Coordinates of C-alpha atoms and ligand atoms in Angstrom, one line a residue:
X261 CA 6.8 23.0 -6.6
X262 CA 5.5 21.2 -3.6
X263 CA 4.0 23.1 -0.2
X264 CA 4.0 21.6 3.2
X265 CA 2.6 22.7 5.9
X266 CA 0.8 21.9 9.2
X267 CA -3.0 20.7 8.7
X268 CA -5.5 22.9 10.1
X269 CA -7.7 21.0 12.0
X270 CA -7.0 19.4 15.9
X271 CA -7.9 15.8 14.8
X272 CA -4.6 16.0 13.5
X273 CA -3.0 16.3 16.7
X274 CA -4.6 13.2 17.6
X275 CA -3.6 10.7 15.4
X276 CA -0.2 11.7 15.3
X277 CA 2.8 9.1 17.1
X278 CA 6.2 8.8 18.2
X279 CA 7.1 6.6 15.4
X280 CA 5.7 8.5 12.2
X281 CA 6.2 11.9 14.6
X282 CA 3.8 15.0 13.2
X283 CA 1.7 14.6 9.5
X284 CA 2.1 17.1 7.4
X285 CA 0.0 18.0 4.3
X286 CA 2.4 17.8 1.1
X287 CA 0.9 19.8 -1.9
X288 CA 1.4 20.8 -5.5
X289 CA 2.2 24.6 -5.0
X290 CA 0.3 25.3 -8.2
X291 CA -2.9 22.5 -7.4
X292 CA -3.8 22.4 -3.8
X293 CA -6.4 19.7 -4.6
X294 CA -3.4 17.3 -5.3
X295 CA -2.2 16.8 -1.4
X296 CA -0.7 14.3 0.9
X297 CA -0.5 13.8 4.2
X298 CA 2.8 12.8 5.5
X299 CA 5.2 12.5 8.3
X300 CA 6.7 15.5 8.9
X301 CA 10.5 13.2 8.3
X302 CA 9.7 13.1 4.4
X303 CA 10.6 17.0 3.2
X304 CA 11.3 18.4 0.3
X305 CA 14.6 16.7 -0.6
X306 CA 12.5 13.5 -0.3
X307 CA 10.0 14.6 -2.7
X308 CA 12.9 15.8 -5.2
X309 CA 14.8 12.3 -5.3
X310 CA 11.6 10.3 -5.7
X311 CA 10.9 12.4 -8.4
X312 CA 14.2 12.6 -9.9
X313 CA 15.3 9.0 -9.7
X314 CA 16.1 7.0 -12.8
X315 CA 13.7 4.2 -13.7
X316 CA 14.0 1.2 -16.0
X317 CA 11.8 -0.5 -18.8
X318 CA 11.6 -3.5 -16.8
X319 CA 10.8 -2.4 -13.6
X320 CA 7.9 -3.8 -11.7
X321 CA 5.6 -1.9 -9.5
X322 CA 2.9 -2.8 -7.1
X323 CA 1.3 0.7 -6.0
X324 CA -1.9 1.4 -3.3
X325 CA -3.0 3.0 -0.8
X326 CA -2.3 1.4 2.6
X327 CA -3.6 -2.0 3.8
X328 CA -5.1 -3.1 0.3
X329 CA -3.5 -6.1 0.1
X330 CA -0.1 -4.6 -1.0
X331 CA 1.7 -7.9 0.5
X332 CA -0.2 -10.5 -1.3
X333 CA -0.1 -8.9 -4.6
X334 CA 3.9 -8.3 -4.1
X335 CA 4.0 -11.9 -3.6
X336 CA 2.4 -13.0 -6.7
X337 CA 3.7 -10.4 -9.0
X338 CA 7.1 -11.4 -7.7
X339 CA 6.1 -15.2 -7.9
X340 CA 4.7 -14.7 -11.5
X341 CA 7.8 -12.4 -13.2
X342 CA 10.4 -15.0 -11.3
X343 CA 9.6 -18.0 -12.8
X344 CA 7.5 -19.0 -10.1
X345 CA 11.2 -19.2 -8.1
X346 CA 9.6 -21.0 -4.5
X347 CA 13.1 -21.7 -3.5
X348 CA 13.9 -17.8 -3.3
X349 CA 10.5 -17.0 -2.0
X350 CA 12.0 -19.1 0.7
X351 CA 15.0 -17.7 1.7
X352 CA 14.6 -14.4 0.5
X353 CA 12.5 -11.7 2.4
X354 CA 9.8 -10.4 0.6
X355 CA 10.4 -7.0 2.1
X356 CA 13.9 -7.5 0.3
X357 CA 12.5 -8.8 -3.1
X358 CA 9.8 -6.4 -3.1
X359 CA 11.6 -2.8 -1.0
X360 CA 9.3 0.2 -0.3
X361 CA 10.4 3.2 -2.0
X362 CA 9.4 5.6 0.7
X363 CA 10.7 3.8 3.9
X364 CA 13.3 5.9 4.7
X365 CA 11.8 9.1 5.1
X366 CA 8.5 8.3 6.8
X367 CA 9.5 6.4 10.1
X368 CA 11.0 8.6 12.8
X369 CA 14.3 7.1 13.9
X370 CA 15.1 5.0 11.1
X371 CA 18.1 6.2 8.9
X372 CA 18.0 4.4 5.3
X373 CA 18.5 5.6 1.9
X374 CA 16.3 3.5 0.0
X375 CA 16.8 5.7 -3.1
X376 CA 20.7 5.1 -3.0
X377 CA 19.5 1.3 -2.3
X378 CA 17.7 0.9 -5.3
X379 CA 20.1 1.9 -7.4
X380 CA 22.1 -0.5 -7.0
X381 CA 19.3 -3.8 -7.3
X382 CA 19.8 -6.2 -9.5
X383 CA 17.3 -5.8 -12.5
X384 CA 14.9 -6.3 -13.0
X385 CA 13.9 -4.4 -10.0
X386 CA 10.4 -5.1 -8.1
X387 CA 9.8 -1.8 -5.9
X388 CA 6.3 -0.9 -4.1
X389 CA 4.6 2.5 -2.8
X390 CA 1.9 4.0 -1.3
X391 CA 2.9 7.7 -3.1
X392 CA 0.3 9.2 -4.7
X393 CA 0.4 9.7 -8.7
X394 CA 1.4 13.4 -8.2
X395 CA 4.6 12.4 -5.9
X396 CA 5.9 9.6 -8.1
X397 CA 9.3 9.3 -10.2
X398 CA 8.5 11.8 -13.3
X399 CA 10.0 8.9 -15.5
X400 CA 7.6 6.1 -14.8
X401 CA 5.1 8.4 -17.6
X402 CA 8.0 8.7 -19.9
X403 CA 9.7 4.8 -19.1
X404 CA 6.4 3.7 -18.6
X405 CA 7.5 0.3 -16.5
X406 CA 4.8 -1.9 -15.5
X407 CA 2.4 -1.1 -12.5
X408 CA 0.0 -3.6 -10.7
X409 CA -2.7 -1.0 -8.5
X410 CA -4.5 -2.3 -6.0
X411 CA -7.7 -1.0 -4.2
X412 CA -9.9 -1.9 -1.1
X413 CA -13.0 -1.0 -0.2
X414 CA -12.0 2.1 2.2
X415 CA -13.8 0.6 5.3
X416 CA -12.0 -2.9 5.4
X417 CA -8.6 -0.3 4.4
X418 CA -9.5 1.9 7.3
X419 CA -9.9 -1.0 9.7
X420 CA -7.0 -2.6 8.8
X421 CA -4.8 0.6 8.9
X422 CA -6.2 1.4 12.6
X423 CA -4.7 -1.8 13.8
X424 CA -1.4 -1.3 11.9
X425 CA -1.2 2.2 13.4
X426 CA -2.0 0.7 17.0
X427 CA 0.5 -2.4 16.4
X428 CA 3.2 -0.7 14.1
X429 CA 3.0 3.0 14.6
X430 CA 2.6 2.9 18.5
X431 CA -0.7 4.4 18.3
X432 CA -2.4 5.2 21.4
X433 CA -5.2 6.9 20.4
X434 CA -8.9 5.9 19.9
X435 CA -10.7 4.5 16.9
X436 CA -13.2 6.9 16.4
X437 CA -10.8 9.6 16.4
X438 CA -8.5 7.4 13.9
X439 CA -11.6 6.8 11.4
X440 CA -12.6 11.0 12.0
X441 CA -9.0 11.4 10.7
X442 CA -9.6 9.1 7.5
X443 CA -12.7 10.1 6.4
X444 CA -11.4 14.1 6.8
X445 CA -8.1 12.8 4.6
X446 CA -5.8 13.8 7.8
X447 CA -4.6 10.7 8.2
X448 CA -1.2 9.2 7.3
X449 CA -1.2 8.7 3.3
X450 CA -4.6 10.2 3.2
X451 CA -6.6 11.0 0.9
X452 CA -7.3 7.3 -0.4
X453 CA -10.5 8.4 -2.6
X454 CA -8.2 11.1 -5.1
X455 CA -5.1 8.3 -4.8
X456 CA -7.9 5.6 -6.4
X457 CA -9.6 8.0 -8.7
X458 CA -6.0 8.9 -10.4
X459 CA -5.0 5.4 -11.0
X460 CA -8.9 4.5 -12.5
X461 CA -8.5 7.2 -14.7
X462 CA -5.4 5.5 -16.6
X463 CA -6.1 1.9 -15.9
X464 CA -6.4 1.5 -19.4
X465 CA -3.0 2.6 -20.1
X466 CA -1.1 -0.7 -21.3
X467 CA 1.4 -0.8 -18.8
X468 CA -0.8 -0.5 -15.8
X469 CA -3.2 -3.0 -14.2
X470 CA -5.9 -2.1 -11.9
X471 CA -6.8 -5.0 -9.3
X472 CA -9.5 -5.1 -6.7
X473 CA -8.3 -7.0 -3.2
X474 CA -12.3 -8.1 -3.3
X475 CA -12.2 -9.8 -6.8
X476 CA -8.4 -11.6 -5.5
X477 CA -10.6 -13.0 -2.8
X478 CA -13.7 -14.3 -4.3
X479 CA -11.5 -15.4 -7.3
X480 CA -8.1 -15.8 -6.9
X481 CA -7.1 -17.9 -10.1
X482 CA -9.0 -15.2 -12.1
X483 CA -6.9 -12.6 -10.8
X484 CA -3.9 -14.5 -11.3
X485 CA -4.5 -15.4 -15.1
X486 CA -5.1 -11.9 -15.5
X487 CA -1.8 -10.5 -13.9
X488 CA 0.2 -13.3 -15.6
X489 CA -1.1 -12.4 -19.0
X490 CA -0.4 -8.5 -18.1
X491 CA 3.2 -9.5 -17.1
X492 CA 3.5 -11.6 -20.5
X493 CA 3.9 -14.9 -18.8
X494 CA 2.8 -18.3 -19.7
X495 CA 1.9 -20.9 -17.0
X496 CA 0.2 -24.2 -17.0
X497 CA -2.5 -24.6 -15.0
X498 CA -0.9 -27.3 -12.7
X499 CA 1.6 -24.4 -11.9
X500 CA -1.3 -21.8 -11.6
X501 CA -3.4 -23.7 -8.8
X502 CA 0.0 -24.6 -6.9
X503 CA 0.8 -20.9 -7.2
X504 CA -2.8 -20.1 -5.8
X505 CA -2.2 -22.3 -2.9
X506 CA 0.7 -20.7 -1.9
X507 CA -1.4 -17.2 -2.0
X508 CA -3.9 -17.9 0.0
X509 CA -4.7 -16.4 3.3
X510 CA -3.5 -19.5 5.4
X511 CA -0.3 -20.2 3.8
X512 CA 0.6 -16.4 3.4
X513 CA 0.1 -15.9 7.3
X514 CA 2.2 -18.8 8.1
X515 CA 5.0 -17.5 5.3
X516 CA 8.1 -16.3 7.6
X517 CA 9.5 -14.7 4.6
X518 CA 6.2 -13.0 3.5
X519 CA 3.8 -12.1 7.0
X520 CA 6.3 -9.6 8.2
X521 CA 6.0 -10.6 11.5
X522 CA 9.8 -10.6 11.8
X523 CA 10.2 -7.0 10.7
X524 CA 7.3 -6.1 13.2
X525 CA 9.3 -7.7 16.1
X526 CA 12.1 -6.2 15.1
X527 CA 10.9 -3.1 14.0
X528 CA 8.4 -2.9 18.0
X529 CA 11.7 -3.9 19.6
X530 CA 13.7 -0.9 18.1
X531 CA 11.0 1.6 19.7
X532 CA 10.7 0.3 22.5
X533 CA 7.2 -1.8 22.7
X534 CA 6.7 -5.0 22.9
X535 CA 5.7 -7.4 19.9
X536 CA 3.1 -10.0 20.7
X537 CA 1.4 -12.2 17.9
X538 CA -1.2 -13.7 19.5
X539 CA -2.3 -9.7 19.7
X540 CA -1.4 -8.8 16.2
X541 CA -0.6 -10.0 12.7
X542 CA 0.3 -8.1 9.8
X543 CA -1.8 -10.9 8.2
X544 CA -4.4 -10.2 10.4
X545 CA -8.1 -11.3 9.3
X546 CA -7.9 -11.1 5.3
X547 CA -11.5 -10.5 5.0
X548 CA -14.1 -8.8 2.8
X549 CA -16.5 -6.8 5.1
X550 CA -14.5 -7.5 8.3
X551 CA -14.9 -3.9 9.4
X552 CA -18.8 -4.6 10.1
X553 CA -17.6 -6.5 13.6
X554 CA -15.5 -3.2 14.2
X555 CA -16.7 -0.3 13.0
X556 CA -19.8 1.7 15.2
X557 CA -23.0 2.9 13.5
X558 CA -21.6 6.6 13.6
X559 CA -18.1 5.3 12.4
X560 CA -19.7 3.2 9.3
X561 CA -21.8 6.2 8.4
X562 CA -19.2 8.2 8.3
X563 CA -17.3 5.6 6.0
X564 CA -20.3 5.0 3.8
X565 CA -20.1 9.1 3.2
X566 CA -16.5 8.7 2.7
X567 CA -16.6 5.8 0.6
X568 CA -19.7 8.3 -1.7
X569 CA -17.0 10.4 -3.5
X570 CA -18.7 13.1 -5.6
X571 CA -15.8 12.4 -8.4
X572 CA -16.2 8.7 -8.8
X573 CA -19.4 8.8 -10.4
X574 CA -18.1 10.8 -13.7
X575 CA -15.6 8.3 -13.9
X576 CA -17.4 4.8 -13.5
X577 CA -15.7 4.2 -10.1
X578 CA -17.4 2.2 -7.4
X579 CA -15.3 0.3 -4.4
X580 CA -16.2 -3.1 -4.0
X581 CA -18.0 -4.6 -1.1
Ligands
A3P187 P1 -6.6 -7.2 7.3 O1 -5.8 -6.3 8.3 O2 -8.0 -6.7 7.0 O3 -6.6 -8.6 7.7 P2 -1.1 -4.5 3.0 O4 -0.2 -5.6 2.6 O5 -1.5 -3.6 1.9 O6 -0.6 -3.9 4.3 O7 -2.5 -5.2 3.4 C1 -2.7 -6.0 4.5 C2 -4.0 -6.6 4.5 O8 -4.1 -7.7 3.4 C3 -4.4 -7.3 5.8 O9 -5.8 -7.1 5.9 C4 -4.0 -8.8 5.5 O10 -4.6 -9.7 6.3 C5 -4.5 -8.9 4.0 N1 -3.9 -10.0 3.3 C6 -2.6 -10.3 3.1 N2 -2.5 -11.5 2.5 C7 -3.8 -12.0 2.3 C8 -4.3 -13.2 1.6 N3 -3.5 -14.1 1.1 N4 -5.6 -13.3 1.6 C9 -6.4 -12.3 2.1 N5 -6.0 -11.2 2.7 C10 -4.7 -11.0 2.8

């Protein structure tokens, strides 16, 4: 059913690190155009189990593409379907609340069955991926559990994945080679384009809700309302601007249970490196439009062309900026 193989194309080669080891490009056997590039860790027995496992009614999923605001949404779906529980936001880690379905198969040296793990979380469960629609469990289109998608504009995710990669991954490579990768959809996850356009074209399905990281930052409460309603929850408005000011970008990065900048020490200690914050936060800048103090002329155009997909066009699609 699926084919994996080695990309053909040097860039590849370039991009690659210790701690996510070679990508490889995971396709349908039977539709080449639905592909995924991968660490070469997550094989075929990865891709069966994902597939195969059992999902629930009320299971809750937050699903993107890298670095487009996958945290903060986590935190308010969670906040919003817990009874706005601050006193487990607390104590609990959000990486615990909220696991990654795919952690165990895509980083190098680490040895956890997450599959095995989330069998055995209380429900209801809240689980998050970066998978794209073609590798996900077959039962979430028969279950049909709730999904929150969110999307980026590619430039800001491209941006903010390079740093991840250099912080995270161990990267030692150069931006422009990094950004080549991404816009060619050789890089890790890639491609984000075909991962957005396949959500869009259900976001009208009533279990799933499409977000834009862009519209949570210029209007926060909106979003809110909107994910609260989707989740049938009722809070007051009191309870709505105190949940707001707990999401926003200050009191996120200064959240020990939600910035992750424990796992990242712990997780830069295990391979090695050195962690230092005052380099690098997973809650880093939080911007819209931060990549123009990054990105080069030749790096944006190449983004802009990236960010043009021929598909998105028949199907109303347009990132925000
Ligand atoms: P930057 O690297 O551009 O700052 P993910 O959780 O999907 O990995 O996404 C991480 C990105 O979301 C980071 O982007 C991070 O700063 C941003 N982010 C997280 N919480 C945020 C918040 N409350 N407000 C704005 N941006 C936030």
């Amino acid at each position: 059913m699926f084919k994996i193989e080695k990309p053909d194309d040097e860039i590849v080669e370039k991009v690659g690190t210790t701690v996510i080891a070679d990508l490889v490009k995971i396709s349908l056997s039977d539709d080449p155009s639905k592909f995924c590039i991968m660490p070469r860790k997550y094989t075929e027995k990865d891709l069966e189990r994902v597939k195969n496992m059992e999902i629930f009614e009320d299971d809750i999923f937050v699903i993107t593409f890298p670095k487009c605001g996958t945290t903060w949404t986590e935190e308010m779906v969670w906040m919003l379907n817990n009874n706005l529980d601050y006193e487990t936001s607390k104590n609990v880690r959000l990486t615990a609340r909220f696991p990654f379905l795919e952690w165990g198969g895509i980083i190098h040296h680490l040895d956890v069955d997450r599959i095995e793990e989330l069998k055995n979380l209380p429900r209801p469960r809240h689980i998050n991926t970066h998978l794209p629609i073609f590798m996900l469990p077959d039962q979430l289109w028969t279950v049909k559990p709730k999904v929150i998608y969110v999307t980026r504009n590619p430039k800001d995710a491209a941006v903010s994945w390079f740093h991840h990669h250099r912080h995270f991954h161990q990267y030692q490579g150069t931006k422009a080679d990094f950004i080549e990768a991404f816009s060619k959809d050789l890089m890790f996850f890639s491609p984000m384009n075909r991962h957005v356009l396949d959500f869009w074209k259900i976001r009208d399905e009533p279990n799933i809700l499409f977000l834009f990281f862009e519209d949570m930052k210029r209007n926060l409460e909106q979003e809110v309302k909107k994910t609260m309603k989707f989740l049938n929850k009722d809070y007051s408005q009191d309870q709505i601007d105190k949940l707001c000011t707990h999401l926003s970008f200050d009191s996120i990065k200064d959240n020990k249970t939600v910035n992750k900048n424990e796992e990242l020490r712990r997780f830069v200690t295990s391979v090695g490196g050195n962690y230092d914050p005052s380099e690098y936060t997973f809650i880093r800048k939080g911007q819209v439009g931060g990549y123009k103090d990054e990105l080069t002329v030749e790096e944006n155009e190449m983004m802009d062309k990236y960010g043009n997909y021929a598909e998105f066009e028949e199907y109303g699609f347009e990132y925000k900026y």
